[in-house]
Coordinates of C-alpha atoms in Angstrom, one line a residue:
X1 CA 14.4 1.2 15.0
X2 CA 15.0 4.7 16.3
X3 CA 13.2 5.9 19.5
X4 CA 12.7 9.4 20.8
X5 CA 10.4 11.4 23.1
X6 CA 9.3 13.5 20.0
X7 CA 7.2 10.9 17.6
X8 CA 7.7 13.6 14.9
X9 CA 11.4 13.8 15.2
X10 CA 12.8 13.8 11.6
X11 CA 15.3 11.1 12.4
X12 CA 12.4 8.7 13.0
X13 CA 10.5 9.7 10.0
X14 CA 13.6 9.5 7.8
X15 CA 14.5 6.2 9.0
X16 CA 11.0 4.9 8.0
X17 CA 11.1 6.7 4.6
X18 CA 14.4 5.0 4.0
X19 CA 12.9 1.5 4.4
X20 CA 10.2 2.3 1.8
X21 CA 12.7 3.9 -0.6
X22 CA 15.1 1.0 -0.4
X23 CA 12.6 -1.3 -1.7
X24 CA 12.6 -0.3 -5.4
X25 CA 9.1 -0.3 -6.9
X26 CA 9.0 0.4 -10.6
X27 CA 5.6 0.0 -11.9
X28 CA 6.5 -2.9 -14.2
X29 CA 7.9 -5.0 -11.3
X30 CA 4.8 -6.1 -9.3
X31 CA 6.8 -8.5 -7.1
X32 CA 8.8 -5.4 -5.9
X33 CA 5.7 -3.3 -5.4
X34 CA 4.1 -6.2 -3.5
X35 CA 7.1 -6.4 -1.1
X36 CA 6.5 -2.7 -0.2
X37 CA 2.8 -3.4 0.1
X38 CA 3.5 -6.1 2.6
X39 CA 5.6 -3.7 4.6
X40 CA 2.8 -1.0 4.4
X41 CA 0.1 -3.4 5.2
X42 CA 2.0 -5.0 8.1
X43 CA 2.4 -1.3 9.6
X44 CA -1.3 -1.2 10.3
X45 CA -1.7 -4.7 12.1
X46 CA -1.3 -3.2 15.6
X47 CA -3.5 -0.2 15.0
X48 CA -7.2 0.3 15.4
X49 CA -7.8 0.0 11.6
X50 CA -8.7 -2.8 9.0
X51 CA -6.5 -3.6 6.3
X52 CA -7.7 -4.8 2.8
X53 CA -5.2 -5.8 0.0
X54 CA -6.6 -5.8 -3.4
X55 CA -4.6 -8.3 -5.7
X56 CA -2.9 -7.0 -8.7
X57 CA -3.4 -7.9 -12.3
X58 CA -2.6 -7.1 -15.8
X59 CA 1.0 -6.9 -14.8
X60 CA 0.6 -4.5 -11.9
X61 CA 1.1 -4.8 -8.3
X62 CA -1.4 -5.1 -5.3
X63 CA -3.2 -2.1 -3.9
X64 CA -3.4 -1.5 0.0
X65 CA -6.6 0.0 1.6
X66 CA -6.5 0.8 5.3
X67 CA -9.6 2.2 7.3
X68 CA -9.6 3.4 10.7
X69 CA -11.9 1.8 13.2
X70 CA -13.9 4.9 13.8
X71 CA -15.8 7.3 11.7
X72 CA -16.7 4.9 8.8
X73 CA -20.4 5.4 9.0
X74 CA -20.3 8.8 7.2
X75 CA -18.1 10.5 4.6
X76 CA -14.7 11.0 5.9
X77 CA -11.0 11.6 4.7
X78 CA -9.4 9.6 2.1
X79 CA -5.6 9.9 2.0
X80 CA -4.4 8.8 -1.6
X81 CA -0.8 7.6 -2.3
X82 CA 0.9 5.5 -4.8
X83 CA 3.7 3.0 -4.2
X84 CA 5.1 2.8 -7.8
X85 CA 8.0 4.9 -9.2
X86 CA 9.4 5.7 -12.5
X87 CA 13.0 4.5 -11.7
X88 CA 14.0 1.1 -13.1
X89 CA 15.4 -1.6 -10.9
X90 CA 19.1 -1.0 -9.9
X91 CA 18.7 2.7 -10.0
X92 CA 19.3 2.8 -6.2
X93 CA 22.9 1.7 -7.0
X94 CA 23.3 5.1 -8.8
X95 CA 21.2 7.0 -6.2
X96 CA 21.3 5.3 -2.7
X97 CA 19.3 6.9 0.0
X98 CA 21.2 9.7 1.7
X99 CA 20.5 12.9 3.3
X100 CA 22.3 16.3 2.8
X101 CA 21.2 19.4 5.1
X102 CA 17.5 19.6 5.0
X103 CA 17.1 17.3 1.7
X104 CA 16.7 13.6 1.4
X105 CA 17.8 11.7 -1.8
X106 CA 16.6 8.2 -3.2
X107 CA 14.5 6.8 -6.0
X108 CA 10.9 7.9 -5.6
X109 CA 11.3 9.8 -2.5
X110 CA 9.9 12.9 -4.0
X111 CA 7.0 11.2 -6.0
X112 CA 5.8 9.9 -3.6
X113 CA 7.2 7.7 -1.0
X114 CA 8.2 10.8 1.3
X115 CA 4.7 12.0 1.4
X116 CA 3.1 8.6 1.6
X117 CA 5.1 7.6 4.6
X118 CA 4.4 11.1 6.3
X119 CA 0.7 10.4 6.1
X120 CA 1.2 6.8 7.4
X121 CA 3.5 8.0 10.2
X122 CA 0.7 10.7 11.1
X123 CA -1.9 8.1 11.3
X124 CA 0.2 6.0 13.6
X125 CA 0.6 9.0 16.0
X126 CA -3.0 9.7 15.9
X127 CA -3.7 6.2 17.1
X128 CA -0.9 6.2 19.5
X129 CA -2.2 9.2 21.3
X130 CA -5.6 7.6 21.7
X131 CA -7.1 10.6 19.7
X132 CA -9.9 10.2 17.4
X133 CA -10.3 12.6 14.5
X134 CA -13.9 13.9 14.0
X135 CA -14.0 12.0 10.6
X136 CA -12.9 8.5 9.9
X137 CA -9.5 8.0 7.9
X138 CA -8.9 5.8 4.9
X139 CA -5.5 5.3 3.3
X140 CA -5.4 4.0 -0.2
X141 CA -2.0 3.1 -1.7
X142 CA -2.2 2.1 -5.5
X143 CA 0.5 0.4 -7.5
X144 CA 0.0 1.9 -10.9
X145 CA -0.1 5.6 -10.8
X146 CA 2.8 6.1 -13.0
X147 CA 1.1 4.5 -16.0
X148 CA -2.2 6.3 -15.6
X149 CA -3.9 4.0 -12.8
X150 CA -5.3 1.5 -15.3
X151 CA -6.0 -1.2 -12.5
X152 CA -6.9 1.3 -9.6
X153 CA -8.8 4.0 -11.2
X154 CA -12.2 2.3 -10.4
X155 CA -11.0 1.7 -6.8
X156 CA -9.9 5.5 -6.5
X157 CA -13.3 6.7 -7.9
X158 CA -15.2 4.6 -5.7
X159 CA -13.5 5.4 -2.6
X160 CA -13.4 9.0 -3.5
X161 CA -17.2 9.1 -3.8
X162 CA -17.5 8.1 -0.2
X163 CA -15.3 10.6 1.1
X164 CA -15.7 14.2 2.2
X165 CA -12.2 15.1 1.6
X166 CA -9.4 13.4 -0.5
X167 CA -5.8 14.2 0.4
X168 CA -3.0 13.3 -1.9
X169 CA 0.4 12.8 -0.7
X170 CA 2.4 14.6 -3.2
X171 CA 4.6 17.6 -2.0
X172 CA 4.1 21.1 -3.2
X173 CA 6.2 23.0 -5.7
X174 CA 9.3 24.9 -4.7
X175 CA 8.2 27.7 -2.4
X176 CA 5.2 26.0 -1.3
X177 CA 3.4 26.8 -4.7
X178 CA 0.3 24.9 -5.4
X179 CA -1.9 23.8 -8.4
X180 CA -5.5 24.3 -7.9
X181 CA -6.8 22.6 -11.3
X182 CA -5.7 20.2 -14.0
X183 CA -6.8 19.6 -17.5
X184 CA -4.5 16.7 -18.3
X185 CA -7.0 13.8 -17.3
X186 CA -10.6 13.0 -17.1
X187 CA -9.9 12.6 -13.3
X188 CA -9.4 16.3 -13.1
X189 CA -13.1 16.9 -14.1
X190 CA -14.2 15.1 -10.7
X191 CA -11.3 16.3 -8.5
X192 CA -10.0 19.7 -7.7
X193 CA -6.4 19.2 -6.8
X194 CA -4.2 21.4 -4.7
X195 CA -0.7 20.0 -5.4
X196 CA 1.9 20.0 -8.2
X197 CA 0.6 17.8 -11.3
X198 CA 1.7 14.3 -11.3
X199 CA 5.2 14.2 -12.9
X200 CA 5.6 12.6 -16.4
X201 CA 7.4 9.2 -16.6
X202 CA 11.0 9.9 -16.8
X203 CA 11.1 13.2 -15.0
X204 CA 13.7 13.3 -12.1
X205 CA 11.9 13.0 -8.8
X206 CA 14.6 11.7 -6.7
X207 CA 15.0 14.6 -4.1
X208 CA 12.8 16.0 -1.5
X209 CA 13.1 18.5 1.3
X210 CA 11.7 17.2 4.5
X211 CA 12.2 20.2 6.8
X212 CA 8.7 21.5 6.0
X213 CA 6.8 19.1 3.7
X214 CA 3.3 20.3 3.2
X215 CA 0.6 17.6 2.3
X216 CA -1.4 18.7 -0.6
X217 CA -5.0 17.8 -1.1
X218 CA -7.9 17.2 -3.4
X219 CA -11.4 17.7 -2.6
X220 CA -14.1 15.5 -4.3
X221 CA -16.8 17.4 -6.0
X222 CA -20.3 16.2 -5.3

């Protein structure tokens, strides 16, 4: 494990992202997704947070729900991520994790293990500093986004209704461009999204720039 005086040193963050990326997680491989879910859940064990693991079904992996120990009495912040990717098992042999300049490469790093890990890392630092955000923080990692969230949709909607803000950890488009609305799914009628649309299955999403990753957000409409 790398250590440094700067908790947001890119080397530390990239080391964590590498561990997540190197566990391949195609949606149709629930055992693989559950390996990553275990790694994610274990990362919260020493933090002031409660962790719930929702068992997968219908061929999908588990979902992980982590809640801060503070601020849960009123609507807070939901950080939404997914652990599954579009890449088949073995793809990492063709595209091993590597960095070149200010870019990192690996299966699913762009959509969305890079952003998901950044949110996790930020929560760890919030706890390490002893700081408490004005609002409670809930982080939800689902296993089936790439096939339309058939087993997590109800969970996402239930947690979203409890939240004041919902942040989605997908990166922005090139140049920091954002999308402020979507018409592709019923979920877009309930959520206003500031981020790129979720990529279609098969789209190449294996590179991400990490020098200045913005975390996009959705805001739940009352």
